[in-house]
mmCIF file with all atom_site columns, C-alpha atoms and ligand atoms in Angstrom:
data_model
loop_
_atom_site.group_PDB
_atom_site.id
_atom_site.type_symbol
_atom_site.label_atom_id
_atom_site.label_alt_id
_atom_site.label_comp_id
_atom_site.label_asym_id
_atom_site.label_entity_id
_atom_site.label_seq_id
_atom_site.pdbx_PDB_ins_code
_atom_site.Cartn_x
_atom_site.Cartn_y
_atom_site.Cartn_z
_atom_site.occupancy
_atom_site.B_iso_or_equiv
_atom_site.pdbx_formal_charge
_atom_site.auth_seq_id
_atom_site.auth_comp_id
_atom_site.auth_asym_id
_atom_site.auth_atom_id
_atom_site.pdbx_PDB_model_num
ATOM   1   C  CA  . MET A 1 1   ? 29.678 155.675 124.840 1.00 79.00 ? 184 MET A CA  1
ATOM   2   C  CA  . ASN A 1 2   ? 31.356 154.326 121.739 1.00 85.00 ? 185 ASN A CA  1
ATOM   3   C  CA  . GLN A 1 3   ? 32.928 150.913 121.111 1.00 86.00 ? 186 GLN A CA  1
ATOM   4   C  CA  . ASN A 1 4   ? 36.307 151.957 122.500 1.00 89.00 ? 187 ASN A CA  1
ATOM   5   C  CA  . ASP A 1 5   ? 34.810 153.280 125.732 1.00 94.00 ? 188 ASP A CA  1
ATOM   6   C  CA  . THR A 1 6   ? 32.675 150.175 126.112 1.00 95.00 ? 189 THR A CA  1
ATOM   7   C  CA  . ILE A 1 7   ? 35.693 147.900 125.676 1.00 96.00 ? 190 ILE A CA  1
ATOM   8   C  CA  . ALA A 1 8   ? 37.845 150.011 128.004 1.00 96.00 ? 191 ALA A CA  1
ATOM   9   C  CA  . GLU A 1 9   ? 35.180 149.825 130.703 1.00 98.00 ? 192 GLU A CA  1
ATOM   10  C  CA  . PHE A 1 10  ? 34.937 146.051 130.257 1.00 98.00 ? 193 PHE A CA  1
ATOM   11  C  CA  . ILE A 1 11  ? 38.708 145.603 130.582 1.00 98.00 ? 194 ILE A CA  1
ATOM   12  C  CA  . ARG A 1 12  ? 38.815 147.834 133.658 1.00 98.00 ? 195 ARG A CA  1
ATOM   13  C  CA  . ASP A 1 13  ? 36.073 145.777 135.337 1.00 98.00 ? 196 ASP A CA  1
ATOM   14  C  CA  . VAL A 1 14  ? 37.733 142.466 134.382 1.00 97.00 ? 197 VAL A CA  1
ATOM   15  C  CA  . LYS A 1 15  ? 41.045 143.570 135.878 1.00 96.00 ? 198 LYS A CA  1
ATOM   16  C  CA  . GLN A 1 16  ? 39.274 144.559 139.065 1.00 96.00 ? 199 GLN A CA  1
ATOM   17  C  CA  . ILE A 1 17  ? 37.569 141.161 139.279 1.00 95.00 ? 200 ILE A CA  1
ATOM   18  C  CA  . LEU A 1 18  ? 40.815 139.289 138.642 1.00 94.00 ? 201 LEU A CA  1
ATOM   19  C  CA  . ALA A 1 19  ? 42.663 141.374 141.241 1.00 93.00 ? 202 ALA A CA  1
ATOM   20  C  CA  . VAL A 1 20  ? 40.100 140.924 144.012 1.00 89.00 ? 203 VAL A CA  1
ATOM   21  C  CA  . ASN A 1 21  ? 39.514 137.188 144.096 1.00 81.00 ? 204 ASN A CA  1
ATOM   22  C  CA  . PRO A 1 22  ? 42.457 134.775 144.179 1.00 79.00 ? 205 PRO A CA  1
ATOM   23  C  CA  . ASN A 1 23  ? 40.181 131.789 143.488 1.00 81.00 ? 206 ASN A CA  1
ATOM   24  C  CA  . GLN A 1 24  ? 40.382 131.403 139.742 1.00 81.00 ? 207 GLN A CA  1
ATOM   25  C  CA  . GLU A 1 25  ? 37.251 129.312 139.310 1.00 83.00 ? 208 GLU A CA  1
ATOM   26  C  CA  . ALA A 1 26  ? 35.099 131.870 141.099 1.00 86.00 ? 209 ALA A CA  1
ATOM   27  C  CA  . ASN A 1 27  ? 36.825 134.629 139.141 1.00 93.00 ? 210 ASN A CA  1
ATOM   28  C  CA  . LEU A 1 28  ? 35.893 133.086 135.833 1.00 96.00 ? 211 LEU A CA  1
ATOM   29  C  CA  . GLU A 1 29  ? 32.227 133.015 136.828 1.00 96.00 ? 212 GLU A CA  1
ATOM   30  C  CA  . PHE A 1 30  ? 32.396 136.734 137.629 1.00 96.00 ? 213 PHE A CA  1
ATOM   31  C  CA  . VAL A 1 31  ? 34.279 137.518 134.431 1.00 97.00 ? 214 VAL A CA  1
ATOM   32  C  CA  . ALA A 1 32  ? 31.719 135.492 132.454 1.00 98.00 ? 215 ALA A CA  1
ATOM   33  C  CA  . GLU A 1 33  ? 28.954 137.555 134.034 1.00 98.00 ? 216 GLU A CA  1
ATOM   34  C  CA  . ARG A 1 34  ? 30.747 140.723 132.925 1.00 98.00 ? 217 ARG A CA  1
ATOM   35  C  CA  . MET A 1 35  ? 31.202 139.312 129.403 1.00 98.00 ? 218 MET A CA  1
ATOM   36  C  CA  . ARG A 1 36  ? 27.448 138.606 129.291 1.00 98.00 ? 219 ARG A CA  1
ATOM   37  C  CA  . LYS A 1 37  ? 26.839 142.280 129.913 1.00 98.00 ? 220 LYS A CA  1
ATOM   38  C  CA  . LEU A 1 38  ? 29.369 143.255 127.235 1.00 98.00 ? 221 LEU A CA  1
ATOM   39  C  CA  . VAL A 1 39  ? 27.904 141.129 124.441 1.00 96.00 ? 222 VAL A CA  1
ATOM   40  C  CA  . ALA A 1 40  ? 24.366 142.198 125.356 1.00 96.00 ? 223 ALA A CA  1
ATOM   41  C  CA  . ASP A 1 41  ? 25.367 145.835 124.845 1.00 95.00 ? 224 ASP A CA  1
ATOM   42  C  CA  . PRO A 1 42  ? 23.808 147.243 121.642 1.00 93.00 ? 225 PRO A CA  1
ATOM   43  C  CA  . ILE A 1 43  ? 27.093 149.014 120.885 1.00 91.00 ? 226 ILE A CA  1
ATOM   44  C  CA  . ILE A 1 44  ? 28.813 145.631 120.675 1.00 93.00 ? 227 ILE A CA  1
ATOM   45  C  CA  . ARG A 1 45  ? 25.922 143.728 119.078 1.00 90.00 ? 228 ARG A CA  1
ATOM   46  C  CA  . ASN A 1 46  ? 25.807 146.246 116.262 1.00 85.00 ? 229 ASN A CA  1
ATOM   47  C  CA  . TRP A 1 47  ? 29.545 146.085 115.672 1.00 78.00 ? 230 TRP A CA  1
ATOM   48  C  CA  . GLN A 1 48  ? 29.687 146.066 111.892 1.00 66.00 ? 231 GLN A CA  1
ATOM   49  C  CA  . GLU A 1 49  ? 33.440 146.090 111.604 1.00 57.00 ? 232 GLU A CA  1
ATOM   50  C  CA  . GLU A 1 50  ? 34.829 143.713 109.019 1.00 54.00 ? 233 GLU A CA  1
ATOM   51  C  CA  . LEU A 1 51  ? 36.638 140.870 110.715 1.00 52.00 ? 234 LEU A CA  1
ATOM   52  C  CA  . PRO A 1 52  ? 39.506 139.992 108.414 1.00 50.00 ? 235 PRO A CA  1
ATOM   53  C  CA  . GLY A 1 53  ? 41.169 137.758 110.960 1.00 47.00 ? 236 GLY A CA  1
ATOM   54  C  CA  . ASN A 1 54  ? 40.750 136.275 114.371 1.00 49.00 ? 237 ASN A CA  1
ATOM   55  C  CA  . VAL A 1 55  ? 42.486 134.193 116.937 1.00 48.00 ? 238 VAL A CA  1
ATOM   56  C  CA  . HIS A 1 56  ? 41.952 131.062 114.898 1.00 56.00 ? 239 HIS A CA  1
ATOM   57  C  CA  . SER A 1 57  ? 43.467 132.363 111.686 1.00 50.00 ? 240 SER A CA  1
ATOM   58  C  CA  . GLY A 1 58  ? 46.636 133.669 113.303 1.00 42.00 ? 241 GLY A CA  1
ATOM   59  C  CA  . GLN A 1 59  ? 46.110 137.255 112.141 1.00 41.00 ? 242 GLN A CA  1
ATOM   60  C  CA  . GLN A 1 60  ? 46.939 140.161 114.398 1.00 41.00 ? 243 GLN A CA  1
ATOM   61  C  CA  . SER A 1 61  ? 43.850 142.060 113.296 1.00 51.00 ? 244 SER A CA  1
ATOM   62  C  CA  . GLY A 1 62  ? 41.656 139.958 115.549 1.00 84.00 ? 245 GLY A CA  1
ATOM   63  C  CA  . ILE A 1 63  ? 43.132 141.557 118.639 1.00 89.00 ? 246 ILE A CA  1
ATOM   64  C  CA  . VAL A 1 64  ? 40.856 144.130 120.286 1.00 92.00 ? 247 VAL A CA  1
ATOM   65  C  CA  . TYR A 1 65  ? 42.936 144.524 123.451 1.00 95.00 ? 248 TYR A CA  1
ATOM   66  C  CA  . GLN A 1 66  ? 46.125 143.071 124.865 1.00 95.00 ? 249 GLN A CA  1
ATOM   67  C  CA  . ASP A 1 67  ? 48.574 144.021 127.575 1.00 95.00 ? 250 ASP A CA  1
ATOM   68  C  CA  . GLU A 1 68  ? 51.732 142.818 129.288 1.00 95.00 ? 251 GLU A CA  1
ATOM   69  C  CA  . SER A 1 69  ? 49.764 140.812 131.882 1.00 93.00 ? 252 SER A CA  1
ATOM   70  C  CA  . GLY A 1 70  ? 48.744 138.433 129.101 1.00 94.00 ? 253 GLY A CA  1
ATOM   71  C  CA  . LEU A 1 71  ? 45.107 139.480 129.175 1.00 96.00 ? 254 LEU A CA  1
ATOM   72  C  CA  . ALA A 1 72  ? 43.803 139.631 125.596 1.00 96.00 ? 255 ALA A CA  1
ATOM   73  C  CA  . LEU A 1 73  ? 40.422 140.334 124.042 1.00 96.00 ? 256 LEU A CA  1
ATOM   74  C  CA  . MET A 1 74  ? 39.950 139.074 120.508 1.00 93.00 ? 257 MET A CA  1
ATOM   75  C  CA  . HIS A 1 75  ? 37.373 138.891 117.804 1.00 89.00 ? 258 HIS A CA  1
ATOM   76  C  CA  . ALA A 1 76  ? 36.586 135.432 116.551 1.00 90.00 ? 259 ALA A CA  1
ATOM   77  C  CA  . SER A 1 77  ? 34.231 134.309 113.820 1.00 89.00 ? 260 SER A CA  1
ATOM   78  C  CA  . PHE A 1 78  ? 33.299 130.805 112.773 1.00 91.00 ? 261 PHE A CA  1
ATOM   79  C  CA  . GLY A 1 79  ? 31.631 129.855 109.525 1.00 91.00 ? 262 GLY A CA  1
ATOM   80  C  CA  . PRO A 1 80  ? 28.904 127.235 109.262 1.00 93.00 ? 263 PRO A CA  1
ATOM   81  C  CA  . GLU A 1 81  ? 30.783 124.988 106.818 1.00 93.00 ? 264 GLU A CA  1
ATOM   82  C  CA  . ALA A 1 82  ? 32.609 122.803 109.298 1.00 93.00 ? 265 ALA A CA  1
ATOM   83  C  CA  . MET A 1 83  ? 33.443 122.321 112.968 1.00 95.00 ? 266 MET A CA  1
ATOM   84  C  CA  . THR A 1 84  ? 36.897 123.600 113.951 1.00 94.00 ? 267 THR A CA  1
ATOM   85  C  CA  . PRO A 1 85  ? 39.442 120.999 114.958 1.00 95.00 ? 268 PRO A CA  1
ATOM   86  C  CA  . ILE A 1 86  ? 39.193 119.985 118.613 1.00 97.00 ? 269 ILE A CA  1
ATOM   87  C  CA  . HIS A 1 87  ? 41.800 122.326 120.042 1.00 96.00 ? 270 HIS A CA  1
ATOM   88  C  CA  . ASN A 1 88  ? 43.108 124.365 122.962 1.00 95.00 ? 271 ASN A CA  1
ATOM   89  C  CA  . HIS A 1 89  ? 44.842 127.745 123.462 1.00 93.00 ? 272 HIS A CA  1
ATOM   90  C  CA  . ASN A 1 90  ? 46.786 126.936 126.642 1.00 94.00 ? 273 ASN A CA  1
ATOM   91  C  CA  . SER A 1 91  ? 44.693 129.484 128.521 1.00 95.00 ? 274 SER A CA  1
ATOM   92  C  CA  . TRP A 1 92  ? 41.378 129.986 130.231 1.00 96.00 ? 275 TRP A CA  1
ATOM   93  C  CA  . ALA A 1 93  ? 38.992 132.053 128.165 1.00 97.00 ? 276 ALA A CA  1
ATOM   94  C  CA  . ILE A 1 94  ? 35.514 133.540 128.217 1.00 98.00 ? 277 ILE A CA  1
ATOM   95  C  CA  . VAL A 1 95  ? 33.591 133.262 124.960 1.00 97.00 ? 278 VAL A CA  1
ATOM   96  C  CA  . GLY A 1 96  ? 30.802 135.764 124.331 1.00 97.00 ? 279 GLY A CA  1
ATOM   97  C  CA  . VAL A 1 97  ? 28.575 135.558 121.258 1.00 96.00 ? 280 VAL A CA  1
ATOM   98  C  CA  . TYR A 1 98  ? 27.389 138.932 119.975 1.00 94.00 ? 281 TYR A CA  1
ATOM   99  C  CA  . ARG A 1 99  ? 25.934 137.931 116.604 1.00 93.00 ? 282 ARG A CA  1
ATOM   100 C  CA  . GLY A 1 100 ? 24.847 134.611 115.124 1.00 94.00 ? 283 GLY A CA  1
ATOM   101 C  CA  . ARG A 1 101 ? 24.700 131.287 116.934 1.00 97.00 ? 284 ARG A CA  1
ATOM   102 C  CA  . ASP A 1 102 ? 27.529 128.984 117.934 1.00 97.00 ? 285 ASP A CA  1
ATOM   103 C  CA  . LEU A 1 103 ? 27.420 125.207 118.005 1.00 98.00 ? 286 LEU A CA  1
ATOM   104 C  CA  . TYR A 1 104 ? 29.897 124.819 120.841 1.00 98.00 ? 287 TYR A CA  1
ATOM   105 C  CA  . GLN A 1 105 ? 31.557 121.636 122.081 1.00 98.00 ? 288 GLN A CA  1
ATOM   106 C  CA  . LYS A 1 106 ? 33.398 121.262 125.378 1.00 98.00 ? 289 LYS A CA  1
ATOM   107 C  CA  . TRP A 1 107 ? 35.955 118.472 125.437 1.00 98.00 ? 290 TRP A CA  1
ATOM   108 C  CA  . ARG A 1 108 ? 37.925 117.087 128.332 1.00 96.00 ? 291 ARG A CA  1
ATOM   109 C  CA  . ARG A 1 109 ? 41.331 115.498 128.532 1.00 96.00 ? 292 ARG A CA  1
ATOM   110 C  CA  . ILE A 1 110 ? 40.877 112.199 130.378 1.00 95.00 ? 293 ILE A CA  1
ATOM   111 C  CA  . ASP A 1 111 ? 44.475 110.983 130.506 1.00 95.00 ? 294 ASP A CA  1
ATOM   112 C  CA  . ALA A 1 112 ? 47.025 112.495 132.878 1.00 90.00 ? 295 ALA A CA  1
ATOM   113 C  CA  . GLY A 1 113 ? 48.820 114.542 130.218 1.00 89.00 ? 296 GLY A CA  1
ATOM   114 C  CA  . ASN A 1 114 ? 48.507 118.033 128.809 1.00 88.00 ? 297 ASN A CA  1
ATOM   115 C  CA  . GLU A 1 115 ? 51.052 117.820 126.000 1.00 93.00 ? 298 GLU A CA  1
ATOM   116 C  CA  . ALA A 1 116 ? 51.114 116.602 122.412 1.00 95.00 ? 299 ALA A CA  1
ATOM   117 C  CA  . GLY A 1 117 ? 51.432 112.903 121.697 1.00 96.00 ? 300 GLY A CA  1
ATOM   118 C  CA  . ASN A 1 118 ? 49.181 110.221 123.088 1.00 96.00 ? 301 ASN A CA  1
ATOM   119 C  CA  . ALA A 1 119 ? 46.075 112.000 124.320 1.00 96.00 ? 302 ALA A CA  1
ATOM   120 C  CA  . LYS A 1 120 ? 42.625 110.781 125.287 1.00 97.00 ? 303 LYS A CA  1
ATOM   121 C  CA  . VAL A 1 121 ? 39.803 113.295 125.086 1.00 97.00 ? 304 VAL A CA  1
ATOM   122 C  CA  . GLU A 1 122 ? 36.039 112.988 125.393 1.00 97.00 ? 305 GLU A CA  1
ATOM   123 C  CA  . LEU A 1 123 ? 33.122 115.224 124.472 1.00 98.00 ? 306 LEU A CA  1
ATOM   124 C  CA  . ILE A 1 124 ? 31.430 116.383 127.656 1.00 97.00 ? 307 ILE A CA  1
ATOM   125 C  CA  . GLU A 1 125 ? 28.945 118.938 126.354 1.00 97.00 ? 308 GLU A CA  1
ATOM   126 C  CA  . GLU A 1 126 ? 27.523 120.301 123.124 1.00 98.00 ? 309 GLU A CA  1
ATOM   127 C  CA  . HIS A 1 127 ? 25.172 123.232 123.085 1.00 97.00 ? 310 HIS A CA  1
ATOM   128 C  CA  . ILE A 1 128 ? 24.101 126.210 121.043 1.00 98.00 ? 311 ILE A CA  1
ATOM   129 C  CA  . LEU A 1 129 ? 25.177 129.638 122.246 1.00 98.00 ? 312 LEU A CA  1
ATOM   130 C  CA  . GLU A 1 130 ? 22.630 132.282 121.285 1.00 98.00 ? 313 GLU A CA  1
ATOM   131 C  CA  . PRO A 1 131 ? 23.547 135.945 120.798 1.00 96.00 ? 314 PRO A CA  1
ATOM   132 C  CA  . GLY A 1 132 ? 24.297 137.419 124.222 1.00 96.00 ? 315 GLY A CA  1
ATOM   133 C  CA  . GLU A 1 133 ? 25.308 134.073 125.714 1.00 98.00 ? 316 GLU A CA  1
ATOM   134 C  CA  . VAL A 1 134 ? 28.714 133.201 127.088 1.00 98.00 ? 317 VAL A CA  1
ATOM   135 C  CA  . THR A 1 135 ? 30.675 130.122 128.004 1.00 98.00 ? 318 THR A CA  1
ATOM   136 C  CA  . ILE A 1 136 ? 33.755 129.516 130.130 1.00 97.00 ? 319 ILE A CA  1
ATOM   137 C  CA  . VAL A 1 137 ? 36.786 127.758 128.695 1.00 97.00 ? 320 VAL A CA  1
ATOM   138 C  CA  . PRO A 1 138 ? 38.414 126.350 131.836 1.00 95.00 ? 321 PRO A CA  1
ATOM   139 C  CA  . ALA A 1 139 ? 42.117 126.581 132.648 1.00 93.00 ? 322 ALA A CA  1
ATOM   140 C  CA  . PRO A 1 140 ? 44.481 124.121 130.912 1.00 93.00 ? 323 PRO A CA  1
ATOM   141 C  CA  . PRO A 1 141 ? 44.548 121.202 130.448 1.00 93.00 ? 324 PRO A CA  1
ATOM   142 C  CA  . GLN A 1 142 ? 40.726 121.328 130.240 1.00 94.00 ? 325 GLN A CA  1
ATOM   143 C  CA  . ASP A 1 143 ? 40.610 124.253 127.796 1.00 96.00 ? 326 ASP A CA  1
ATOM   144 C  CA  . ILE A 1 144 ? 39.721 121.962 124.887 1.00 97.00 ? 327 ILE A CA  1
ATOM   145 C  CA  . HIS A 1 145 ? 36.853 122.904 122.595 1.00 97.00 ? 328 HIS A CA  1
ATOM   146 C  CA  . ALA A 1 146 ? 35.477 122.948 119.055 1.00 97.00 ? 329 ALA A CA  1
ATOM   147 C  CA  . GLN A 1 147 ? 32.918 125.245 117.488 1.00 96.00 ? 330 GLN A CA  1
ATOM   148 C  CA  . GLN A 1 148 ? 31.011 126.110 114.353 1.00 95.00 ? 331 GLN A CA  1
ATOM   149 C  CA  . GLY A 1 149 ? 28.570 128.730 113.138 1.00 95.00 ? 332 GLY A CA  1
ATOM   150 C  CA  . TYR A 1 150 ? 25.065 127.315 113.623 1.00 97.00 ? 333 TYR A CA  1
ATOM   151 C  CA  . GLY A 1 151 ? 21.992 127.551 111.419 1.00 96.00 ? 334 GLY A CA  1
ATOM   152 C  CA  . GLY A 1 152 ? 23.902 128.086 108.177 1.00 95.00 ? 335 GLY A CA  1
ATOM   153 C  CA  . LYS A 1 153 ? 25.404 131.394 109.325 1.00 93.00 ? 336 LYS A CA  1
ATOM   154 C  CA  . THR A 1 154 ? 28.691 132.716 110.646 1.00 91.00 ? 337 THR A CA  1
ATOM   155 C  CA  . VAL A 1 155 ? 28.866 133.402 114.366 1.00 93.00 ? 338 VAL A CA  1
ATOM   156 C  CA  . TYR A 1 156 ? 30.709 136.476 115.710 1.00 91.00 ? 339 TYR A CA  1
ATOM   157 C  CA  . GLU A 1 157 ? 32.211 136.544 119.157 1.00 94.00 ? 340 GLU A CA  1
ATOM   158 C  CA  . LEU A 1 158 ? 34.481 138.327 121.559 1.00 95.00 ? 341 LEU A CA  1
ATOM   159 C  CA  . VAL A 1 159 ? 36.843 136.028 123.419 1.00 96.00 ? 342 VAL A CA  1
ATOM   160 C  CA  . LEU A 1 160 ? 38.766 137.105 126.503 1.00 97.00 ? 343 LEU A CA  1
ATOM   161 C  CA  . PHE A 1 161 ? 41.934 135.097 127.176 1.00 96.00 ? 344 PHE A CA  1
ATOM   162 C  CA  . GLY A 1 162 ? 43.854 135.046 130.437 1.00 95.00 ? 345 GLY A CA  1
ATOM   163 C  CA  . THR A 1 163 ? 47.036 134.353 128.499 1.00 94.00 ? 346 THR A CA  1
ATOM   164 C  CA  . ASN A 1 164 ? 47.402 135.883 125.054 1.00 93.00 ? 347 ASN A CA  1
ATOM   165 C  CA  . PRO A 1 165 ? 47.318 132.963 122.595 1.00 91.00 ? 348 PRO A CA  1
ATOM   166 C  CA  . PHE A 1 166 ? 48.309 135.009 119.554 1.00 86.00 ? 349 PHE A CA  1
ATOM   167 C  CA  . GLY A 1 167 ? 51.002 133.295 117.510 1.00 82.00 ? 350 GLY A CA  1
ATOM   168 C  CA  . LYS A 1 168 ? 51.485 130.564 120.099 1.00 88.00 ? 351 LYS A CA  1
ATOM   169 C  CA  . PRO A 1 169 ? 51.281 126.835 119.401 1.00 92.00 ? 352 PRO A CA  1
ATOM   170 C  CA  . ARG A 1 170 ? 48.141 124.947 120.309 1.00 94.00 ? 353 ARG A CA  1
ATOM   171 C  CA  . LEU A 1 171 ? 47.032 121.347 120.328 1.00 96.00 ? 354 LEU A CA  1
ATOM   172 C  CA  . TYR A 1 172 ? 44.705 119.701 117.858 1.00 96.00 ? 355 TYR A CA  1
ATOM   173 C  CA  . CYS A 1 173 ? 43.177 116.575 119.355 1.00 97.00 ? 356 CYS A CA  1
ATOM   174 C  CA  . ASP A 1 174 ? 42.158 113.541 117.346 1.00 97.00 ? 357 ASP A CA  1
ATOM   175 C  CA  . PRO A 1 175 ? 39.858 111.364 119.456 1.00 97.00 ? 358 PRO A CA  1
ATOM   176 C  CA  . ALA A 1 176 ? 39.785 108.621 116.802 1.00 97.00 ? 359 ALA A CA  1
ATOM   177 C  CA  . GLN A 1 177 ? 43.559 108.168 117.127 1.00 97.00 ? 360 GLN A CA  1
ATOM   178 C  CA  . ASP A 1 178 ? 43.868 109.110 120.831 1.00 97.00 ? 361 ASP A CA  1
ATOM   179 C  CA  . PHE A 1 179 ? 46.484 111.619 119.732 1.00 97.00 ? 362 PHE A CA  1
ATOM   180 C  CA  . ALA A 1 180 ? 47.181 115.379 120.007 1.00 97.00 ? 363 ALA A CA  1
ATOM   181 C  CA  . TYR A 1 181 ? 49.251 117.356 117.497 1.00 96.00 ? 364 TYR A CA  1
ATOM   182 C  CA  . THR A 1 182 ? 51.065 120.647 118.097 1.00 96.00 ? 365 THR A CA  1
ATOM   183 C  CA  . VAL A 1 183 ? 49.971 123.274 115.563 1.00 94.00 ? 366 VAL A CA  1
ATOM   184 C  CA  . HIS A 1 184 ? 51.683 126.632 114.984 1.00 90.00 ? 367 HIS A CA  1
ATOM   185 C  CA  . PRO A 1 185 ? 49.077 129.154 113.764 1.00 76.00 ? 368 PRO A CA  1
ATOM   186 C  CA  . GLY A 1 186 ? 49.670 131.686 111.012 1.00 66.00 ? 369 GLY A CA  1
HETATM 187 FE FE1 . FE2 B 2 .   ? 39.436 128.165 120.104 1.00 62.02 ? 595 FE2 B FE1 1
#
């Protein structure tokens, strides 16, 4: 098995899971379980490929897999310098850490909206994802998160999105102002 085979097998399994169970919440648990297996795989953990871009920088090179269904697997890396903005991708996602540690924050929208403008959000969880660990980004509007490489090092991840977020606008939330801004990446 090489990287390509490993990824192809992962995608095949994910599609099977998504096709079988119409209950999205249960699906995401199963997909997360499959992602845990993927990022625990030595072939993935030893992935030494340079990561010139990722979903957060707006560069195409972060895309590992995408298809017409919207399903997309991307590389992401986060440096230790600063937390990302509190943001969304208008999609559920499964985050899997394969190298480094991730200081990961889950946020929740607590007003009725899901658009830019007045927006109240609150931090519901902050934890450290170790290599091999995964987390579920729920479906919109609760797909709000922020993250940062932990322990002074960059964290490397694979992120599976239900809806390809590449090049699409996202929200940046500002809890101090109770406001969300639309941001166009790239
Ligand atoms: Fe993100």
